[in-house]
PDB file of C-alpha atoms in Angstrom:
ATOM      1  CA  MET S 267      60.897  75.001  41.021  1.00 27.00           C
ATOM      2  CA  SER S 268      59.984  78.527  42.065  1.00 32.00           C
ATOM      3  CA  ALA S 269      56.397  79.077  43.186  1.00 40.00           C
ATOM      4  CA  THR S 270      56.296  82.459  41.470  1.00 39.00           C
ATOM      5  CA  ALA S 271      57.904  81.666  38.132  1.00 45.00           C
ATOM      6  CA  PRO S 272      55.384  82.025  35.302  1.00 52.00           C
ATOM      7  CA  GLY S 273      55.097  79.009  33.084  1.00 59.00           C
ATOM      8  CA  ASP S 274      55.576  76.523  35.920  1.00 86.00           C
ATOM      9  CA  TYR S 275      51.934  75.534  35.571  1.00 93.00           C
ATOM     10  CA  VAL S 276      49.113  75.427  33.066  1.00 95.00           C
ATOM     11  CA  ILE S 277      45.583  76.657  33.696  1.00 96.00           C
ATOM     12  CA  ARG S 278      42.904  74.469  32.145  1.00 96.00           C
ATOM     13  CA  SER S 279      39.479  72.910  32.509  1.00 96.00           C
ATOM     14  CA  ILE S 280      39.284  69.531  34.178  1.00 97.00           C
ATOM     15  CA  ARG S 281      38.373  66.304  32.366  1.00 96.00           C
ATOM     16  CA  ALA S 282      35.674  63.963  33.655  1.00 96.00           C
ATOM     17  CA  ASP S 283      38.189  61.141  34.292  1.00 97.00           C
ATOM     18  CA  GLU S 284      40.216  63.308  36.674  1.00 97.00           C
ATOM     19  CA  TRP S 285      37.966  62.718  39.660  1.00 97.00           C
ATOM     20  CA  PRO S 286      40.823  61.275  41.804  1.00 97.00           C
ATOM     21  CA  ALA S 287      42.780  64.555  41.502  1.00 96.00           C
ATOM     22  CA  LEU S 288      39.593  66.533  42.147  1.00 96.00           C
ATOM     23  CA  LYS S 289      38.968  64.522  45.308  1.00 97.00           C
ATOM     24  CA  GLU S 290      42.570  64.875  46.529  1.00 96.00           C
ATOM     25  CA  LEU S 291      42.589  68.656  46.122  1.00 97.00           C
ATOM     26  CA  ARG S 292      39.139  69.075  47.678  1.00 97.00           C
ATOM     27  CA  LEU S 293      40.149  67.039  50.730  1.00 97.00           C
ATOM     28  CA  ARG S 294      43.342  69.112  50.980  1.00 97.00           C
ATOM     29  CA  ALA S 295      41.253  72.308  50.852  1.00 96.00           C
ATOM     30  CA  LEU S 296      39.009  71.011  53.629  1.00 97.00           C
ATOM     31  CA  ARG S 297      42.085  70.645  55.883  1.00 96.00           C
ATOM     32  CA  ASP S 298      43.015  74.325  55.444  1.00 94.00           C
ATOM     33  CA  PRO S 299      42.947  76.284  58.744  1.00 92.00           C
ATOM     34  CA  LEU S 300      40.226  78.552  57.302  1.00 90.00           C
ATOM     35  CA  ALA S 301      38.148  75.738  55.769  1.00 92.00           C
ATOM     36  CA  HIS S 302      35.441  76.209  58.401  1.00 88.00           C
ATOM     37  CA  LEU S 303      34.925  79.735  57.022  1.00 86.00           C
ATOM     38  CA  ALA S 304      35.374  78.912  53.346  1.00 89.00           C
ATOM     39  CA  TYR S 305      33.458  75.707  52.644  1.00 90.00           C
ATOM     40  CA  LEU S 306      30.026  74.427  53.495  1.00 86.00           C
ATOM     41  CA  GLU S 307      31.199  70.885  54.194  1.00 91.00           C
ATOM     42  CA  THR S 308      33.722  69.257  56.458  1.00 93.00           C
ATOM     43  CA  TYR S 309      36.658  66.999  55.683  1.00 97.00           C
ATOM     44  CA  ASP S 310      34.970  64.030  57.381  1.00 96.00           C
ATOM     45  CA  VAL S 311      31.785  64.391  55.320  1.00 96.00           C
ATOM     46  CA  ALA S 312      33.709  64.760  52.053  1.00 97.00           C
ATOM     47  CA  ALA S 313      36.133  61.905  52.805  1.00 97.00           C
ATOM     48  CA  ALA S 314      33.200  59.548  53.413  1.00 98.00           C
ATOM     49  CA  ARG S 315      31.583  60.255  50.026  1.00 97.00           C
ATOM     50  CA  PRO S 316      31.498  57.336  47.565  1.00 98.00           C
ATOM     51  CA  VAL S 317      33.565  57.223  44.379  1.00 97.00           C
ATOM     52  CA  SER S 318      30.366  57.838  42.377  1.00 97.00           C
ATOM     53  CA  PHE S 319      29.992  61.259  44.034  1.00 97.00           C
ATOM     54  CA  TRP S 320      33.462  62.344  42.899  1.00 97.00           C
ATOM     55  CA  GLN S 321      32.932  60.937  39.413  1.00 97.00           C
ATOM     56  CA  GLU S 322      29.645  62.846  39.038  1.00 96.00           C
ATOM     57  CA  ARG S 323      31.170  66.018  40.452  1.00 96.00           C
ATOM     58  CA  ALA S 324      34.032  65.891  37.951  1.00 96.00           C
ATOM     59  CA  ALA S 325      31.780  65.063  34.991  1.00 96.00           C
ATOM     60  CA  GLY S 326      29.378  67.894  35.845  1.00 96.00           C
ATOM     61  CA  ALA S 327      32.095  70.562  35.711  1.00 96.00           C
ATOM     62  CA  ALA S 328      34.469  69.101  33.105  1.00 96.00           C
ATOM     63  CA  GLU S 329      35.260  70.193  29.565  1.00 93.00           C
ATOM     64  CA  GLY S 330      32.047  70.083  27.555  1.00 90.00           C
ATOM     65  CA  ALA S 331      29.687  70.481  30.528  1.00 91.00           C
ATOM     66  CA  SER S 332      27.368  73.469  30.102  1.00 87.00           C
ATOM     67  CA  GLY S 333      26.158  74.085  33.657  1.00 93.00           C
ATOM     68  CA  ALA S 334      29.531  74.449  35.348  1.00 96.00           C
ATOM     69  CA  ARG S 335      33.252  74.575  34.688  1.00 97.00           C
ATOM     70  CA  GLN S 336      36.057  73.624  37.057  1.00 97.00           C
ATOM     71  CA  ILE S 337      39.390  75.267  36.319  1.00 97.00           C
ATOM     72  CA  VAL S 338      42.696  73.976  37.709  1.00 97.00           C
ATOM     73  CA  ALA S 339      46.337  74.969  37.734  1.00 97.00           C
ATOM     74  CA  GLU S 340      48.556  71.957  37.097  1.00 96.00           C
ATOM     75  CA  VAL S 341      52.320  71.485  37.191  1.00 93.00           C
ATOM     76  CA  PRO S 342      54.229  69.027  35.003  1.00 91.00           C
ATOM     77  CA  GLY S 343      53.723  65.617  36.556  1.00 90.00           C
ATOM     78  CA  GLY S 344      50.037  66.236  37.153  1.00 91.00           C
ATOM     79  CA  MET S 345      49.766  67.777  40.637  1.00 93.00           C
ATOM     80  CA  TRP S 346      46.967  70.332  40.923  1.00 96.00           C
ATOM     81  CA  LEU S 347      48.037  73.550  42.646  1.00 97.00           C
ATOM     82  CA  GLY S 348      44.697  75.283  42.820  1.00 97.00           C
ATOM     83  CA  THR S 349      41.158  75.321  41.556  1.00 97.00           C
ATOM     84  CA  LEU S 350      37.877  77.146  41.277  1.00 97.00           C
ATOM     85  CA  THR S 351      34.504  76.255  39.811  1.00 97.00           C
ATOM     86  CA  VAL S 352      32.003  78.504  38.061  1.00 97.00           C
ATOM     87  CA  LEU S 353      28.391  77.327  38.357  1.00 96.00           C
ATOM     88  CA  VAL S 354      25.809  78.696  35.925  1.00 96.00           C
ATOM     89  CA  GLU S 355      22.702  80.191  37.533  1.00 96.00           C
ATOM     90  CA  GLU S 356      19.858  80.687  35.059  1.00 96.00           C
ATOM     91  CA  ALA S 357      17.559  83.721  35.128  1.00 95.00           C
ATOM     92  CA  GLY S 358      14.161  82.910  36.587  1.00 95.00           C
ATOM     93  CA  THR S 359      15.458  80.243  38.955  1.00 95.00           C
ATOM     94  CA  THR S 360      16.117  80.331  42.688  1.00 92.00           C
ATOM     95  CA  ASP S 361      19.656  79.988  43.979  1.00 88.00           C
ATOM     96  CA  TRP S 362      20.807  77.681  46.790  1.00 82.00           C
ATOM     97  CA  ALA S 363      20.121  80.406  49.399  1.00 82.00           C
ATOM     98  CA  GLY S 364      16.545  80.982  48.215  1.00 85.00           C
ATOM     99  CA  PHE S 365      17.165  84.236  46.306  1.00 87.00           C
ATOM    100  CA  SER S 366      15.634  84.821  42.877  1.00 91.00           C
ATOM    101  CA  VAL S 367      18.171  84.834  40.051  1.00 94.00           C
ATOM    102  CA  ASP S 368      17.347  87.890  37.929  1.00 93.00           C
ATOM    103  CA  ARG S 369      19.788  87.250  35.086  1.00 93.00           C
ATOM    104  CA  ARG S 370      22.023  84.522  33.754  1.00 95.00           C
ATOM    105  CA  GLN S 371      25.094  84.603  35.960  1.00 96.00           C
ATOM    106  CA  GLY S 372      28.016  82.606  37.242  1.00 96.00           C
ATOM    107  CA  HIS S 373      28.618  81.656  40.847  1.00 96.00           C
ATOM    108  CA  VAL S 374      32.233  80.934  41.801  1.00 97.00           C
ATOM    109  CA  VAL S 375      32.663  78.188  44.400  1.00 95.00           C
ATOM    110  CA  GLY S 376      35.385  75.903  45.710  1.00 95.00           C
ATOM    111  CA  VAL S 377      38.277  78.350  45.393  1.00 96.00           C
ATOM    112  CA  PHE S 378      41.503  76.870  46.755  1.00 96.00           C
ATOM    113  CA  VAL S 379      45.222  77.364  46.168  1.00 96.00           C
ATOM    114  CA  ARG S 380      47.840  75.283  47.954  1.00 95.00           C
ATOM    115  CA  PRO S 381      49.501  77.434  50.647  1.00 94.00           C
ATOM    116  CA  GLU S 382      52.957  77.391  49.039  1.00 93.00           C
ATOM    117  CA  TRP S 383      51.471  78.975  45.881  1.00 93.00           C
ATOM    118  CA  ARG S 384      49.483  81.752  47.565  1.00 91.00           C
ATOM    119  CA  GLY S 385      50.686  85.226  46.675  1.00 90.00           C
ATOM    120  CA  SER S 386      52.222  83.985  43.408  1.00 91.00           C
ATOM    121  CA  GLY S 387      49.489  85.310  41.095  1.00 91.00           C
ATOM    122  CA  LEU S 388      48.008  81.839  40.706  1.00 94.00           C
ATOM    123  CA  THR S 389      44.644  82.762  42.242  1.00 94.00           C
ATOM    124  CA  LYS S 390      44.277  85.669  39.803  1.00 93.00           C
ATOM    125  CA  ALA S 391      45.211  83.373  36.900  1.00 95.00           C
ATOM    126  CA  LEU S 392      42.529  80.884  37.961  1.00 97.00           C
ATOM    127  CA  PHE S 393      39.963  83.685  38.177  1.00 96.00           C
ATOM    128  CA  ASP S 394      41.005  85.028  34.770  1.00 96.00           C
ATOM    129  CA  ALA S 395      40.394  81.607  33.211  1.00 96.00           C
ATOM    130  CA  GLY S 396      37.088  81.140  35.045  1.00 96.00           C
ATOM    131  CA  LEU S 397      35.894  84.571  33.970  1.00 97.00           C
ATOM    132  CA  GLU S 398      36.976  83.949  30.376  1.00 96.00           C
ATOM    133  CA  TRP S 399      34.788  80.828  30.363  1.00 96.00           C
ATOM    134  CA  ALA S 400      31.900  82.708  32.027  1.00 96.00           C
ATOM    135  CA  TRP S 401      31.934  85.547  29.499  1.00 97.00           C
ATOM    136  CA  ALA S 402      32.301  83.120  26.559  1.00 95.00           C
ATOM    137  CA  SER S 403      29.272  81.256  27.947  1.00 95.00           C
ATOM    138  CA  GLY S 404      27.190  84.430  27.812  1.00 95.00           C
ATOM    139  CA  LEU S 405      26.976  85.038  31.552  1.00 96.00           C
ATOM    140  CA  GLU S 406      26.095  88.630  32.457  1.00 95.00           C
ATOM    141  CA  ARG S 407      27.891  88.775  35.786  1.00 96.00           C
ATOM    142  CA  VAL S 408      29.784  86.506  38.147  1.00 97.00           C
ATOM    143  CA  ARG S 409      29.363  86.394  41.898  1.00 96.00           C
ATOM    144  CA  LEU S 410      30.677  84.561  44.917  1.00 96.00           C
ATOM    145  CA  ILE S 411      30.011  84.599  48.615  1.00 94.00           C
ATOM    146  CA  VAL S 412      32.611  84.946  51.319  1.00 94.00           C
ATOM    147  CA  HIS S 413      32.544  84.857  55.092  1.00 91.00           C
ATOM    148  CA  PRO S 414      33.055  88.320  56.635  1.00 92.00           C
ATOM    149  CA  ASP S 415      35.933  86.947  58.763  1.00 91.00           C
ATOM    150  CA  ASN S 416      37.770  85.410  55.788  1.00 92.00           C
ATOM    151  CA  GLU S 417      39.923  88.433  55.017  1.00 92.00           C
ATOM    152  CA  ARG S 418      42.491  86.390  53.067  1.00 90.00           C
ATOM    153  CA  ALA S 419      39.826  85.306  50.572  1.00 93.00           C
ATOM    154  CA  GLN S 420      38.288  88.764  50.372  1.00 94.00           C
ATOM    155  CA  GLY S 421      41.690  90.201  49.436  1.00 93.00           C
ATOM    156  CA  ALA S 422      42.167  87.632  46.677  1.00 92.00           C
ATOM    157  CA  TYR S 423      38.673  88.272  45.306  1.00 95.00           C
ATOM    158  CA  ARG S 424      39.225  92.033  45.254  1.00 94.00           C
ATOM    159  CA  LYS S 425      42.509  91.503  43.346  1.00 93.00           C
ATOM    160  CA  ALA S 426      40.528  89.469  40.806  1.00 93.00           C
ATOM    161  CA  GLY S 427      38.173  92.425  40.290  1.00 95.00           C
ATOM    162  CA  PHE S 428      35.253  91.482  42.537  1.00 97.00           C
ATOM    163  CA  ALA S 429      33.570  94.019  44.820  1.00 97.00           C
ATOM    164  CA  PRO S 430      30.965  93.701  47.594  1.00 97.00           C
ATOM    165  CA  SER S 431      27.411  94.028  46.256  1.00 95.00           C
ATOM    166  CA  GLY S 432      25.967  95.023  49.616  1.00 93.00           C
ATOM    167  CA  ARG S 433      23.878  91.832  49.775  1.00 92.00           C
ATOM    168  CA  THR S 434      24.266  89.487  52.699  1.00 91.00           C
ATOM    169  CA  VAL S 435      23.429  85.815  52.353  1.00 88.00           C
ATOM    170  CA  PRO S 436      22.060  84.012  55.412  1.00 86.00           C
ATOM    171  CA  LEU S 437      23.859  80.816  56.401  1.00 77.00           C
ATOM    172  CA  VAL S 438      21.548  78.660  58.455  1.00 67.00           C
ATOM    173  CA  GLY S 439      23.706  76.016  60.099  1.00 63.00           C
ATOM    174  CA  GLY S 440      26.867  77.493  58.588  1.00 57.00           C
ATOM    175  CA  PRO S 441      29.988  78.912  60.251  1.00 56.00           C
ATOM    176  CA  GLY S 442      28.183  82.182  61.067  1.00 63.00           C
ATOM    177  CA  ASP S 443      24.919  83.966  60.538  1.00 81.00           C
ATOM    178  CA  TYR S 444      25.662  85.311  57.073  1.00 89.00           C
ATOM    179  CA  GLU S 445      28.177  85.746  54.276  1.00 90.00           C
ATOM    180  CA  LEU S 446      28.875  88.622  51.906  1.00 94.00           C
ATOM    181  CA  GLU S 447      28.153  88.577  48.188  1.00 95.00           C
ATOM    182  CA  PHE S 448      30.930  89.901  45.911  1.00 97.00           C
ATOM    183  CA  VAL S 449      30.214  90.527  42.220  1.00 97.00           C
ATOM    184  CA  LEU S 450      31.946  91.310  38.981  1.00 96.00           C
ATOM    185  CA  GLU S 451      29.857  92.725  36.148  1.00 94.00           C
ATOM    186  CA  ARG S 452      30.678  91.836  32.579  1.00 89.00           C
TER     187      ARG S 452
END
């Protein structure tokens, strides 16, 4: 199977009962050489989480959930090649970093594509599906944060249409002092 041949995978929302695949791909992502720049948890912390955590995580972002949607690329046989999640942030609330949310928006988190599929267009396809869900859900913009040293991710996000907003997000206890916010307006 060629990693770049279109049609080798399907892009879809996860189902609540797919928590084992969600866990496997998340743990794989946390072993990536740039995981310390890309994720706010470590492999050891995630691997120690109980089954109930993974079940709740899958249910909260599965088909039919309104506050989040996890999108995956899957090959025949069931292996997940990549994923991203769009969290809904409601206007009038405060986000995880303490900033006021001025309008209903999406926040992309947990982006990961298996190394052998990077550069194949898969990341863009995942973003296209996530954005389609965001716009259909009435979100006014979508954002994400990225470490300034994670140039690989920044390149993928720019290809998906995101641009730096100029806002920096402090990361107390994170892999650096701050991260950069990238946005895509509807």
